[in-house]
Amino acid sequence: VADFVEIIDKDSAKQALVQFGGEMILKTRHGAYDGRGNAKISSEAELLTALDKFGNAKLYAEKLVPFAKELAVMVARDTKGNINTYPVTETIHERNICIETLTPAQVPIDILKNADDLARQVASSLEGAGVFGIEMFLTEDKQVLVNEIAPRVHNSGHYTMNGCTTSQFEQHIRAITGLPLGDTQLLVPAIVMRNLLGRRDGETKVNGLSTALSLPNASVHLYGKSPTKIDRKMGHINVVARN
Amino acid sequence: VADFVEIIDKDSAKQALVQFGGEMILKTRHGAYDGRGNAKISSEAELLTALDKFGNAKLYAEKLVPFAKELAVMVARDTKGNINTYPVTETIHERNICIETLTPAQVPIDILKNADDLARQVASSLEGAGVFGIEMFLTEDKQVLVNEIAPRVHNSGHYTMNGCTTSQFEQHIRAITGLPLGDTQLLVPAIVMRNLLGRRDGETKVNGLSTALSLPNASVHLYGKSPTKIDRKMGHINVVARN
């Protein structure tokens, strides 16, 4: 059984749902991010609703993968094909949006190695230079599977701004300009990144900045975006800790 | 015997030189930095040359202090008078210019405490908010003396950009805008800052960038200044290390 199939019409969609055992993820082929353009389908009624919502978008369906955790690895590939990876991070999602990352990921060392190997394999097989965010599932039977590839700096790499000598942003510039890739090791025992998401639609107002800045070892990054929208990414906070 | 005297004319200058035992530092009262406006005087001939060079500038003379090391402490004072300090750094000068800092300073813990106390005392006695660089001498008999106060972010605090959650620049903005002061602890075992000084007068040309960027755990900061001048500060490199 293939892990994904193209959806060309209502019939092929229904057939996919049967093939995947009554559960699948329906995805648009373009423009999807933060859960937008994705729908989890567990019944024919849900399928029809989703097909209706996606309208004329090109679609495919994927087997549902029950996972224990989500991991991500930022990987850089320079113009000569050199590759280096950042430490594996654990990503926590709510409402399909990454809201927090924990670095290093709290998983056994062999899983860390598998995730790192997989990220390097992906980067080797891609053309082009720059930083890529490789998002992964860790299944309950300890398999590491690639879920999504972001061909750019990524939310799951924001911790590098305070946890590593070379941030993912500097690394991207190094990678695409022919400069040597920078060191990616974690300089601190642990670092948590927490996203700041919009709470409403309208003009941006920052609340609680003083409180956030009072946290020990917290570094607050605001993007200066306006307007804000519900769940729009408006900034993040990196907090360094001893463990 | 006072440690410094005002110089009003050639006679008071000669008298100061006798008073200080034949050795002193002659300083202009305004506009002095990086050794400019300072002259070490060990003879009457040197005194006359220096007076000639300084022309009509207002001057004073200081007792020469033989020191074992130079230390510096960056201290922040917010608009409410709260004070916090960064770790004590050891500064190394060549041609009267700070060329390197080692953090933490390699001195006994009681010296670190004395330097920190002294920096807090200085910050308490000053008005105004912001970051101050307090430069100090550590004498051979283990005294810590204030040498110079920079009422601003300072070269000896550049290591905070890669060694601490809150850089001295962010701290300065926090201090003057009424936001809480950030954490100042050192997040890495050790960090060395090395200045990049101009080698000639003329248009800026950056040499060896790839080599610098290849150093493990090196973070290269270029200021984008042009033209360059001999010994002009054009950038710095922070290198994080295990010890």
PDB file of C-alpha atoms in Angstrom, chain B residues 86 131 153-154 157-158 160-161 166-174 236:
ATOM      1  CA  TYR B  86      27.842  41.464  33.831  1.00  0.00           C
ATOM      2  CA  VAL B 131      24.927  50.720  30.428  1.00  0.00           C
ATOM      3  CA  VAL B 153      28.032  50.341  25.828  1.00  0.00           C
ATOM      4  CA  HIS B 154      31.685  49.508  25.531  1.00  0.00           C
ATOM      5  CA  GLY B 157      31.214  44.324  26.758  1.00  0.00           C
ATOM      6  CA  HIS B 158      31.070  43.044  23.180  1.00  0.00           C
ATOM      7  CA  THR B 160      27.862  39.754  25.811  1.00  0.00           C
ATOM      8  CA  MET B 161      26.590  39.491  22.206  1.00  0.00           C
ATOM      9  CA  THR B 166      20.934  39.802  27.087  1.00  0.00           C
ATOM     10  CA  SER B 167      23.579  41.651  25.086  1.00  0.00           C
ATOM     11  CA  GLN B 168      24.849  44.977  26.409  1.00  0.00           C
ATOM     12  CA  PHE B 169      22.996  46.678  23.547  1.00  0.00           C
ATOM     13  CA  GLU B 170      19.626  45.166  24.448  1.00  0.00           C
ATOM     14  CA  GLN B 171      20.377  45.908  28.108  1.00  0.00           C
ATOM     15  CA  HIS B 172      21.012  49.564  27.338  1.00  0.00           C
ATOM     16  CA  ILE B 173      17.666  49.863  25.555  1.00  0.00           C
ATOM     17  CA  ARG B 174      15.910  48.075  28.409  1.00  0.00           C
ATOM     18  CA  HIS B 236      35.323  41.990  16.360  1.00  0.00           C
TER      19      HIS B 236
END
